[in-house]
Structure formats: C-alpha cells, structure tokens
Amino acid sequence: MTYAVTVDVELPEGGPELDVLQREGVVFLLRKGLDSIAAIEGPDGMEVDLVDDVITVHRLGARLKLYVDAPALEFAEDAAREVVAGLLESTEPLAAWEITRCGVELAPEVLQESLDAADGPDAPPADPAERARRHAAGKPSGDAARRDDTDVADMRRKLRSLAPGLQAFPLTSFGHSDDEEKRIVGREAAEIAAGAVVYAIDLLVDELFTDLAGLEEEGPTVADTDAPFMILDELPRQFAQQYSVLFARRLTVTAVALTGRLTQPHFGRLSCVAEELLLKFLVGQAEATADLYELLSEEVETALQVFADGVGDDMDHEWPYAPAADGVGKGLAQDWFIPFGDEGYVHPYAAHDDGEDGDTGSGDDGGDSGCEGGGGDDGQGPPR
C-alpha cells in the first residue's frame, strides 16, 4: 500500500532564517539526495519503495511528503524517518537540521486497512495505546491529549514568530489595536491567529498535492472512487463527478497563488469562488492547528473570525453546498475559477479551460475563455 508520509525538518535552534536564495539551495540539495534513492531498507531487511515525493521549503525549514510503498503504516513512517535522517546527515549544510515530525495522516478506514495488511511477528498491535508506546520515541503523535507544557509553549512561540509573515494583513486584521476602544482581542491572541494562518498554508498546499496524487491513481473523478481525500472530500459532494485531475490541479495552483498573495504586502481581494472555498479551508486548518496545541482560546477563535470576515467581506462560499433535489449540483465546478469582475486575478493555469471538467459544449480558442469572466452569463456561474 502507498502511504504519504509527511516529514518536517527545521533549522537548528537559534539559526538564521532562510532567505529566498538559500531556500532554492535547500530544495536543490534535498532533490539531489532523494533522486538518488530508489528503495529504502526497512525492518529485517525488508525493501520499502520510495515512489514519489514533494518538497516545500520555508524560512524555518522544509516539509517533505514521501510516497512510500510499504506493507503497513509503521514501516512506512520508520523508513521515511530513516531516509530523511540519513539524507540530512550526509548533506553537510543540512547536518544540524532536526526532524520535528514524521507521520502519516489517514482516514480511519485506511488506517484499519494498514493494520489488516500487516502479517507475522512484526505486525503492529491492534491496541492503539500499545502502538503509541511502541513508537513513543518517534514523532509527535498529533494527539492533543499528549501535548505537554513544553510542546504548547514551543508552538505558541512558533506561531507568534510566524505572524509577521502574513505581510498583507497586520494584527488589526485580526482585531487587535493599540487603541483600547477599538481593540477586540489582545496582541498575543492576534499573533497566534495570524501565525496559525501562515502555518496552515503548508498544510493546505500539502493536502492538495496529496489529494492530486491520490486522484491521479484512483480517479478519473472523486465520484468514481471510494478513496479518501483531505480537501476534495470537503468540497460540495454534488459536484463530485466534476472533480477531475485537471480540476484538482487548477485548485492546487489557485491555492498556491492565493496563499502567495497572503504573504506579500498587497493582497487585493478574493478573485473567484475557488479562492473563497480555499480561504474557508485555510482558516479551518489554522483553527484546527491552534486547537491541536491547546491554543484555541475564545480570543484566538474571535481573531480568526475577524480575519475571515475582513478578507471575505461579501464572500458567499456556501451556495455550492446548497442541497440539490437530485443530488447533482447545478452548473459547472470549472466556473468557480472565473474571476469576479475585470480586476479579479486568477492564475493563467487555473483560468485555462480545455473542457475536461465538464461538458462545455465546445473547445477553447487559446485557453483564455475564463480570463475575462466569460461563462457567467448563462446563469450557472458564481453569483456576483
């Protein structure tokens, strides 16, 4: 079975943050190392295949998504940790970097399939508590109940340090003000909320890449498979027949463009329905992150809501979820990438329409049919 193992590696404590050029260098070093690996030796000499990978680098470290063929989840995680640890150790500029997380996030039914697939004396125990004890020396588990005070304090510091990275939105966008009469939340709550949004960017983009890889293998559309997805399963189910590989690619590119604008000085406004939906997922991921580390106070929750309301202003992302009498959504999911008005910017790849996402009735004439807001006059486009 193929598992998507997420491995987070971070700079040594106290080290300078990576600039843009250094990040490119880190990508090169990690790519060079991973490209030299075809298989990993697992427990008892078992061979575990590395079938694909995704590398993202940020100013405090990197995240590697390793797609590993292994007989059980634990073997995949152990093999991924081993290969990344060896890669860091053998790459002098990265030798002091540390693995801070290594794990697979799976839906319960897939997790059970993993457990059922393991045979023999090395099979993971069915008791989750025993499995946790066996792997306690490894990664952070993601279980909030196991967070100790040090974990919480470290994440609080991390999120507050990430807050300035949201350049387009100062703390006032989260409800903090130096003027007591205008202040909705305190500085710390606003910084935690802003940092959680920055932290959630990596999670959102990684989950979309994971969904894309899964759909490419299981597709052709979400409706044609029972495979679990992280983001695609959160979209309106009545359009599932239209969630093709091309749609997933366009959604991923839109997420990259949207989150990139969040970290630049001038954001503008949300450009299309797809961005509205993605913002909803991003804020939800930020809230889940804060909750996971016991930082989701009432103030932090309020700060995230103030941010979402401010960015979305007249956002109406709920209409695609409206129940359909026959269970099939009306209109085309590809219309979610049509810009709002002449000033709305949608990435050229996402705006391109070659007819794969739905029955458009005709081909395009150069790929710019969505760039001028076309398609909204038939009553099936986004309500703007």
Tab-separated table of C-alpha atoms in Angstrom:
chain	number	residue	atom	x	y	z
A	1	MET	CA	0.000	0.000	0.000
A	2	THR	CA	1.222	3.536	-0.737
A	3	TYR	CA	1.402	5.932	2.223
A	4	ALA	CA	2.003	9.683	2.103
A	5	VAL	CA	4.444	10.333	4.937
A	6	THR	CA	4.962	13.955	5.954
A	7	VAL	CA	8.406	14.756	7.347
A	8	ASP	CA	9.093	18.205	8.818
A	9	VAL	CA	12.700	19.287	9.263
A	10	GLU	CA	13.742	22.533	10.886
A	11	LEU	CA	16.797	24.736	11.238
A	12	PRO	CA	18.907	24.370	14.378
A	13	GLU	CA	17.530	26.443	17.223
A	14	GLY	CA	18.875	29.979	17.045
A	15	GLY	CA	19.978	29.665	13.413
A	16	PRO	CA	19.247	32.493	10.952
A	17	GLU	CA	16.120	32.201	8.836
A	18	LEU	CA	16.491	31.175	5.197
A	19	ASP	CA	16.312	33.830	2.532
A	20	VAL	CA	14.881	33.164	-0.924
A	21	LEU	CA	18.214	32.110	-2.453
A	22	GLN	CA	19.012	29.784	0.439
A	23	ARG	CA	15.605	28.133	0.124
A	24	GLU	CA	16.331	27.350	-3.523
A	25	GLY	CA	19.636	25.824	-2.439
A	26	VAL	CA	17.904	23.630	0.132
A	27	VAL	CA	15.424	22.413	-2.493
A	28	PHE	CA	18.355	21.523	-4.766
A	29	LEU	CA	20.162	19.575	-2.021
A	30	LEU	CA	17.066	17.672	-0.925
A	31	ARG	CA	16.054	16.929	-4.511
A	32	LYS	CA	19.555	15.663	-5.335
A	33	GLY	CA	19.529	13.384	-2.325
A	34	LEU	CA	16.041	11.964	-2.867
A	35	ASP	CA	16.609	11.404	-6.582
A	36	SER	CA	19.472	9.069	-5.696
A	37	ILE	CA	17.166	6.829	-3.652
A	38	ALA	CA	15.034	4.163	-5.299
A	39	ALA	CA	14.275	1.980	-2.294
A	40	ILE	CA	14.731	2.010	1.470
A	41	GLU	CA	15.725	-0.941	3.610
A	42	GLY	CA	13.061	-1.443	6.247
A	43	PRO	CA	12.938	-3.721	9.322
A	44	ASP	CA	14.587	-7.129	8.940
A	45	GLY	CA	15.964	-6.225	5.531
A	46	MET	CA	12.516	-5.631	4.022
A	47	GLU	CA	12.656	-3.342	0.976
A	48	VAL	CA	10.342	-0.306	1.083
A	49	ASP	CA	9.886	1.574	-2.190
A	50	LEU	CA	10.004	5.375	-2.445
A	51	VAL	CA	7.650	6.054	-5.362
A	52	ASP	CA	7.309	9.853	-5.316
A	53	ASP	CA	7.985	12.938	-3.252
A	54	VAL	CA	7.093	16.612	-2.857
A	55	ILE	CA	9.479	19.171	-1.323
A	56	THR	CA	8.469	22.556	0.073
A	57	VAL	CA	10.929	24.867	1.822
A	58	HIS	CA	10.041	27.801	4.066
A	59	ARG	CA	12.069	30.262	6.080
A	60	LEU	CA	12.363	27.981	9.142
A	61	GLY	CA	12.947	24.639	7.446
A	62	ALA	CA	11.337	22.243	4.983
A	63	ARG	CA	8.499	19.781	4.595
A	64	LEU	CA	8.923	16.568	2.619
A	65	LYS	CA	5.973	14.496	1.505
A	66	LEU	CA	7.277	10.996	0.736
A	67	TYR	CA	5.028	8.495	-1.030
A	68	VAL	CA	6.161	5.114	0.258
A	69	ASP	CA	5.056	1.603	-0.711
A	70	ALA	CA	5.097	-0.478	2.463
A	71	PRO	CA	3.127	-3.379	3.994
A	72	ALA	CA	1.990	-1.288	6.977
A	73	LEU	CA	1.849	2.302	8.183
A	74	GLU	CA	4.535	1.895	10.841
A	75	PHE	CA	7.021	0.532	8.313
A	76	ALA	CA	6.349	3.481	6.010
A	77	GLU	CA	6.912	6.002	8.810
A	78	ASP	CA	10.066	4.296	10.091
A	79	ALA	CA	11.515	4.055	6.584
A	80	ALA	CA	10.730	7.708	5.796
A	81	ARG	CA	12.308	8.886	9.053
A	82	GLU	CA	15.388	6.780	8.366
A	83	VAL	CA	15.890	8.045	4.829
A	84	VAL	CA	15.457	11.718	5.762
A	85	ALA	CA	17.748	11.367	8.779
A	86	GLY	CA	20.380	9.761	6.556
A	87	LEU	CA	19.938	12.445	3.911
A	88	LEU	CA	20.435	15.247	6.443
A	89	GLU	CA	23.456	13.529	7.997
A	90	SER	CA	25.156	13.024	4.634
A	91	THR	CA	24.480	16.579	3.411
A	92	GLU	CA	26.923	18.849	5.243
A	93	PRO	CA	24.908	22.129	5.036
A	94	LEU	CA	21.874	20.309	6.492
A	95	ALA	CA	23.653	18.088	9.013
A	96	ALA	CA	22.498	20.113	12.031
A	97	TRP	CA	18.845	20.242	10.929
A	98	GLU	CA	16.357	18.278	13.027
A	99	ILE	CA	13.343	16.141	12.203
A	100	THR	CA	10.419	17.545	14.179
A	101	ARG	CA	7.628	15.461	12.701
A	102	CYS	CA	7.281	12.249	10.733
A	103	GLY	CA	3.875	10.731	10.262
A	104	VAL	CA	1.003	9.628	8.074
A	105	GLU	CA	-2.420	11.245	8.313
A	106	LEU	CA	-5.041	8.709	7.305
A	107	ALA	CA	-8.785	8.340	7.397
A	108	PRO	CA	-9.870	5.625	9.887
A	109	GLU	CA	-10.831	3.130	7.179
A	110	VAL	CA	-7.421	3.434	5.522
A	111	LEU	CA	-5.694	3.110	8.872
A	112	GLN	CA	-7.597	-0.127	9.510
A	113	GLU	CA	-6.574	-1.391	6.075
A	114	SER	CA	-2.972	-0.732	7.045
A	115	LEU	CA	-3.343	-2.695	10.253
A	116	ASP	CA	-5.091	-5.567	8.475
A	117	ALA	CA	-2.315	-5.691	5.860
A	118	ALA	CA	0.448	-6.429	8.352
A	119	ASP	CA	1.283	-10.098	8.973
A	120	GLY	CA	3.675	-12.048	11.122
A	121	PRO	CA	5.557	-11.144	14.292
A	122	ASP	CA	6.259	-7.585	13.111
A	123	ALA	CA	2.566	-6.736	12.714
A	124	PRO	CA	1.597	-3.586	14.624
A	125	PRO	CA	-0.602	-4.314	17.654
A	126	ALA	CA	-4.327	-3.645	17.333
A	127	ASP	CA	-4.359	-1.742	20.627
A	128	PRO	CA	-3.716	1.950	19.795
A	129	ALA	CA	-2.218	2.557	23.236
A	130	GLU	CA	0.330	-0.202	22.734
A	131	ARG	CA	1.150	1.132	19.255
A	132	ALA	CA	1.638	4.576	20.770
A	133	ARG	CA	4.013	3.220	23.411
A	134	ARG	CA	5.972	1.304	20.782
A	135	HIS	CA	6.512	4.460	18.733
A	136	ALA	CA	6.739	6.991	21.562
A	137	ALA	CA	10.388	7.606	20.812
A	138	GLY	CA	9.498	8.791	17.319
A	139	LYS	CA	7.457	11.686	16.015
A	140	PRO	CA	4.931	13.996	17.692
A	141	SER	CA	1.714	11.997	17.570
A	142	GLY	CA	-0.763	14.717	16.689
A	143	ASP	CA	-2.826	13.788	19.734
A	144	ALA	CA	-3.639	16.899	21.714
A	145	ALA	CA	-4.040	14.827	24.859
A	146	ARG	CA	-0.315	14.068	24.815
A	147	ARG	CA	0.809	17.670	24.465
A	148	ASP	CA	2.869	18.693	27.436
A	149	ASP	CA	3.506	22.246	28.589
A	150	THR	CA	6.761	22.430	26.623
A	151	ASP	CA	5.035	21.475	23.370
A	152	VAL	CA	2.353	24.101	23.900
A	153	ALA	CA	4.864	26.807	24.806
A	154	ASP	CA	7.048	25.960	21.820
A	155	MET	CA	4.105	26.136	19.418
A	156	ARG	CA	2.930	29.409	20.959
A	157	ARG	CA	6.366	30.913	20.300
A	158	LYS	CA	6.483	29.456	16.812
A	159	LEU	CA	3.081	30.791	15.779
A	160	ARG	CA	3.799	34.253	17.189
A	161	SER	CA	7.113	34.307	15.303
A	162	LEU	CA	5.312	33.364	12.062
A	163	ALA	CA	2.738	36.164	12.353
A	164	PRO	CA	4.823	38.836	10.551
A	165	GLY	CA	4.996	36.522	7.522
A	166	LEU	CA	1.380	37.415	6.787
A	167	GLN	CA	2.548	40.694	5.263
A	168	ALA	CA	-0.756	41.623	3.645
A	169	PHE	CA	-2.610	41.604	6.963
A	170	PRO	CA	-1.378	43.407	10.085
A	171	LEU	CA	-2.666	42.494	13.533
A	172	THR	CA	-5.507	44.969	13.076
A	173	SER	CA	-6.938	42.495	10.543
A	174	PHE	CA	-7.280	40.064	13.450
A	175	GLY	CA	-8.983	42.510	15.792
A	176	HIS	CA	-6.014	43.933	17.706
A	177	SER	CA	-5.482	47.656	18.073
A	178	ASP	CA	-3.297	49.870	20.234
A	179	ASP	CA	-6.435	51.903	20.817
A	180	GLU	CA	-8.289	50.195	23.665
A	181	GLU	CA	-11.652	51.413	22.381
A	182	LYS	CA	-11.102	49.669	19.037
A	183	ARG	CA	-9.394	46.576	20.427
A	184	ILE	CA	-11.306	43.303	20.055
A	185	VAL	CA	-8.539	40.871	21.052
A	186	GLY	CA	-5.137	41.155	22.700
A	187	ARG	CA	-1.827	41.168	20.842
A	188	GLU	CA	-0.898	37.606	21.731
A	189	ALA	CA	-4.219	36.192	20.506
A	190	ALA	CA	-3.910	38.123	17.239
A	191	GLU	CA	-0.328	36.916	16.745
A	192	ILE	CA	-1.271	33.286	17.434
A	193	ALA	CA	-4.155	33.541	14.970
A	194	ALA	CA	-2.003	35.172	12.270
A	195	GLY	CA	0.805	32.661	12.813
A	196	ALA	CA	-1.663	29.788	12.617
A	197	VAL	CA	-2.807	31.040	9.204
A	198	VAL	CA	0.809	31.108	7.979
A	199	TYR	CA	1.411	27.636	9.447
A	200	ALA	CA	-1.758	26.341	7.787
A	201	ILE	CA	-0.544	27.400	4.326
A	202	ASP	CA	1.900	24.492	4.184
A	203	LEU	CA	-0.741	22.084	5.448
A	204	LEU	CA	-3.332	23.187	2.901
A	205	VAL	CA	-0.970	23.013	-0.083
A	206	ASP	CA	0.461	19.667	1.044
A	207	GLU	CA	-3.012	18.192	1.420
A	208	LEU	CA	-3.949	19.351	-2.067
A	209	PHE	CA	-0.799	17.750	-3.511
A	210	THR	CA	-1.659	14.546	-1.658
A	211	ASP	CA	-5.229	14.624	-2.989
A	212	LEU	CA	-3.948	15.229	-6.509
A	213	ALA	CA	-1.589	12.255	-6.329
A	214	GLY	CA	-4.378	10.058	-4.984
A	215	LEU	CA	-6.848	11.145	-7.657
A	216	GLU	CA	-4.304	10.553	-10.419
A	217	GLU	CA	-4.019	6.975	-9.164
A	218	GLU	CA	-7.643	6.270	-8.226
A	219	GLY	CA	-9.709	8.621	-10.473
A	220	PRO	CA	-10.726	9.749	-13.012
A	221	THR	CA	-13.026	11.741	-10.702
A	222	VAL	CA	-13.799	11.842	-6.982
A	223	ALA	CA	-17.218	10.328	-7.727
A	224	ASP	CA	-15.577	7.292	-9.328
A	225	THR	CA	-13.583	6.210	-6.282
A	226	ASP	CA	-14.085	5.486	-2.599
A	227	ALA	CA	-10.540	6.594	-1.821
A	228	PRO	CA	-10.343	9.205	0.970
A	229	PHE	CA	-9.236	12.763	0.201
A	230	MET	CA	-8.270	15.552	2.552
A	231	ILE	CA	-9.590	18.625	0.717
A	232	LEU	CA	-11.577	17.226	-2.210
A	233	ASP	CA	-13.867	15.386	0.212
A	234	GLU	CA	-14.660	18.725	1.881
A	235	LEU	CA	-15.944	20.256	-1.358
A	236	PRO	CA	-19.677	20.098	-2.213
A	237	ARG	CA	-20.382	16.441	-2.852
A	238	GLN	CA	-22.988	17.082	-5.542
A	239	PHE	CA	-20.225	18.238	-7.906
A	240	ALA	CA	-18.008	15.176	-7.254
A	241	GLN	CA	-18.348	13.928	-10.838
A	242	GLN	CA	-16.653	17.153	-11.963
A	243	TYR	CA	-13.696	16.882	-9.566
A	244	SER	CA	-11.251	15.503	-12.128
A	245	VAL	CA	-7.457	15.508	-12.124
A	246	LEU	CA	-7.492	18.765	-14.098
A	247	PHE	CA	-9.851	20.321	-11.556
A	248	ALA	CA	-7.566	19.234	-8.698
A	249	ARG	CA	-4.564	20.723	-10.489
A	250	ARG	CA	-6.377	24.007	-11.046
A	251	LEU	CA	-7.469	24.099	-7.407
A	252	THR	CA	-3.900	23.450	-6.242
A	253	VAL	CA	-2.485	26.198	-8.456
A	254	THR	CA	-5.178	28.577	-7.198
A	255	ALA	CA	-4.237	27.718	-3.600
A	256	VAL	CA	-0.576	28.464	-4.318
A	257	ALA	CA	-1.473	31.804	-5.931
A	258	LEU	CA	-3.856	32.733	-3.098
A	259	THR	CA	-1.510	31.867	-0.245
A	260	GLY	CA	1.379	33.538	-2.039
A	261	ARG	CA	-0.579	36.801	-2.106
A	262	LEU	CA	-1.268	36.478	1.621
A	263	THR	CA	2.457	36.710	2.311
A	264	GLN	CA	3.007	39.738	0.054
A	265	PRO	CA	2.343	43.370	1.018
A	266	HIS	CA	-0.691	43.847	-1.260
A	267	PHE	CA	-3.346	41.130	-1.278
A	268	GLY	CA	-6.198	42.841	-3.090
A	269	ARG	CA	-9.367	40.790	-2.713
A	270	LEU	CA	-10.583	37.260	-3.271
A	271	SER	CA	-10.761	36.685	-7.007
A	272	CYS	CA	-13.134	33.766	-7.550
A	273	VAL	CA	-15.349	31.179	-5.875
A	274	ALA	CA	-12.440	28.715	-5.684
A	275	GLU	CA	-10.468	31.236	-3.614
A	276	GLU	CA	-13.456	31.709	-1.306
A	277	LEU	CA	-13.630	27.980	-0.684
A	278	LEU	CA	-9.870	27.722	-0.189
A	279	LEU	CA	-9.885	30.580	2.328
A	280	LYS	CA	-12.560	28.720	4.270
A	281	PHE	CA	-10.345	25.607	4.360
A	282	LEU	CA	-7.255	27.650	5.286
A	283	VAL	CA	-8.942	29.332	8.253
A	284	GLY	CA	-10.367	25.978	9.321
A	285	GLN	CA	-6.889	24.442	9.191
A	286	ALA	CA	-5.487	27.356	11.211
A	287	GLU	CA	-8.202	26.870	13.831
A	288	ALA	CA	-7.504	23.123	13.981
A	289	THR	CA	-3.775	23.786	14.419
A	290	ALA	CA	-4.364	26.152	17.327
A	291	ASP	CA	-6.812	23.688	18.866
A	292	LEU	CA	-4.375	20.798	18.461
A	293	TYR	CA	-1.815	22.638	20.577
A	294	GLU	CA	-4.376	23.859	23.129
A	295	LEU	CA	-4.044	27.451	21.919
A	296	LEU	CA	-7.568	27.956	20.584
A	297	SER	CA	-8.828	30.332	23.239
A	298	GLU	CA	-12.015	32.303	22.744
A	299	GLU	CA	-9.859	35.305	21.799
A	300	VAL	CA	-7.910	33.369	19.164
A	301	GLU	CA	-11.130	31.991	17.712
A	302	THR	CA	-12.529	35.522	17.549
A	303	ALA	CA	-9.340	36.783	15.880
A	304	LEU	CA	-9.601	34.150	13.151
A	305	GLN	CA	-13.252	35.029	12.575
A	306	VAL	CA	-12.427	38.744	12.307
A	307	PHE	CA	-9.750	37.899	9.745
A	308	ALA	CA	-12.058	35.656	7.698
A	309	ASP	CA	-14.841	38.235	7.726
A	310	GLY	CA	-12.452	41.000	6.678
A	311	VAL	CA	-10.800	39.109	3.836
A	312	GLY	CA	-14.050	37.653	2.575
A	313	ASP	CA	-16.169	40.833	3.027
A	314	ASP	CA	-19.134	39.832	0.788
A	315	MET	CA	-17.946	36.226	0.492
A	316	ASP	CA	-20.701	33.734	-0.305
A	317	HIS	CA	-18.920	30.382	-0.377
A	318	GLU	CA	-21.876	28.414	0.982
A	319	TRP	CA	-24.049	28.455	-2.155
A	320	PRO	CA	-22.296	25.484	-3.831
A	321	TYR	CA	-23.229	23.400	-0.757
A	322	ALA	CA	-26.967	24.064	-1.197
A	323	PRO	CA	-28.778	20.690	-1.379
A	324	ALA	CA	-29.734	19.570	-4.872
A	325	ALA	CA	-33.063	17.791	-5.373
A	326	ASP	CA	-31.458	15.069	-7.485
A	327	GLY	CA	-28.146	15.089	-5.627
A	328	VAL	CA	-26.312	16.620	-8.598
A	329	GLY	CA	-25.030	20.191	-8.401
A	330	LYS	CA	-26.303	22.664	-10.964
A	331	GLY	CA	-23.718	24.466	-13.072
A	332	LEU	CA	-20.052	23.677	-13.586
A	333	ALA	CA	-17.318	23.462	-10.969
A	334	GLN	CA	-14.942	24.918	-13.565
A	335	ASP	CA	-16.905	28.173	-13.288
A	336	TRP	CA	-15.521	28.557	-9.765
A	337	PHE	CA	-12.293	29.776	-11.392
A	338	ILE	CA	-13.979	32.624	-13.317
A	339	PRO	CA	-12.680	35.967	-11.948
A	340	PHE	CA	-15.012	38.338	-10.138
A	341	GLY	CA	-15.122	41.337	-12.472
A	342	ASP	CA	-12.404	42.788	-14.660
A	343	GLU	CA	-9.937	43.310	-11.793
A	344	GLY	CA	-10.088	39.779	-10.398
A	345	TYR	CA	-6.855	37.846	-10.946
A	346	VAL	CA	-6.874	34.101	-11.466
A	347	HIS	CA	-3.665	32.241	-12.278
A	348	PRO	CA	-3.495	31.552	-16.045
A	349	TYR	CA	-3.288	27.784	-15.492
A	350	ALA	CA	-6.419	27.804	-13.325
A	351	ALA	CA	-8.273	30.103	-15.752
A	352	HIS	CA	-7.487	27.819	-18.691
A	353	ASP	CA	-10.388	25.595	-19.747
A	354	ASP	CA	-9.888	22.646	-22.087
A	355	GLY	CA	-13.294	21.145	-21.404
A	356	GLU	CA	-12.169	18.288	-19.160
A	357	ASP	CA	-14.014	19.451	-16.041
A	358	GLY	CA	-17.452	19.376	-17.576
A	359	ASP	CA	-19.418	19.328	-20.786
A	360	THR	CA	-18.778	22.829	-22.057
A	361	GLY	CA	-20.105	22.072	-25.499
A	362	SER	CA	-17.040	23.361	-27.346
A	363	GLY	CA	-13.307	23.641	-27.030
A	364	ASP	CA	-11.385	26.785	-26.208
A	365	ASP	CA	-9.670	29.073	-28.631
A	366	GLY	CA	-6.400	29.642	-26.900
A	367	GLY	CA	-7.166	28.864	-23.275
A	368	ASP	CA	-8.403	32.306	-22.199
A	369	SER	CA	-12.145	31.666	-22.142
A	370	GLY	CA	-12.261	32.210	-18.386
A	371	CYS	CA	-9.839	35.121	-18.158
A	372	GLU	CA	-12.350	37.845	-18.943
A	373	GLY	CA	-15.106	36.497	-16.716
A	374	GLY	CA	-16.790	34.627	-19.590
A	375	GLY	CA	-19.234	31.871	-18.747
A	376	GLY	CA	-21.106	33.826	-16.083
A	377	ASP	CA	-23.910	34.956	-18.395
A	378	ASP	CA	-25.588	31.544	-18.628
A	379	GLY	CA	-26.879	31.687	-15.094
A	380	GLN	CA	-24.555	28.909	-13.945
A	381	GLY	CA	-21.520	30.914	-12.941
A	382	PRO	CA	-20.675	32.233	-9.478
A	383	PRO	CA	-23.250	34.652	-8.011
A	384	ARG	CA	-21.558	38.024	-8.383
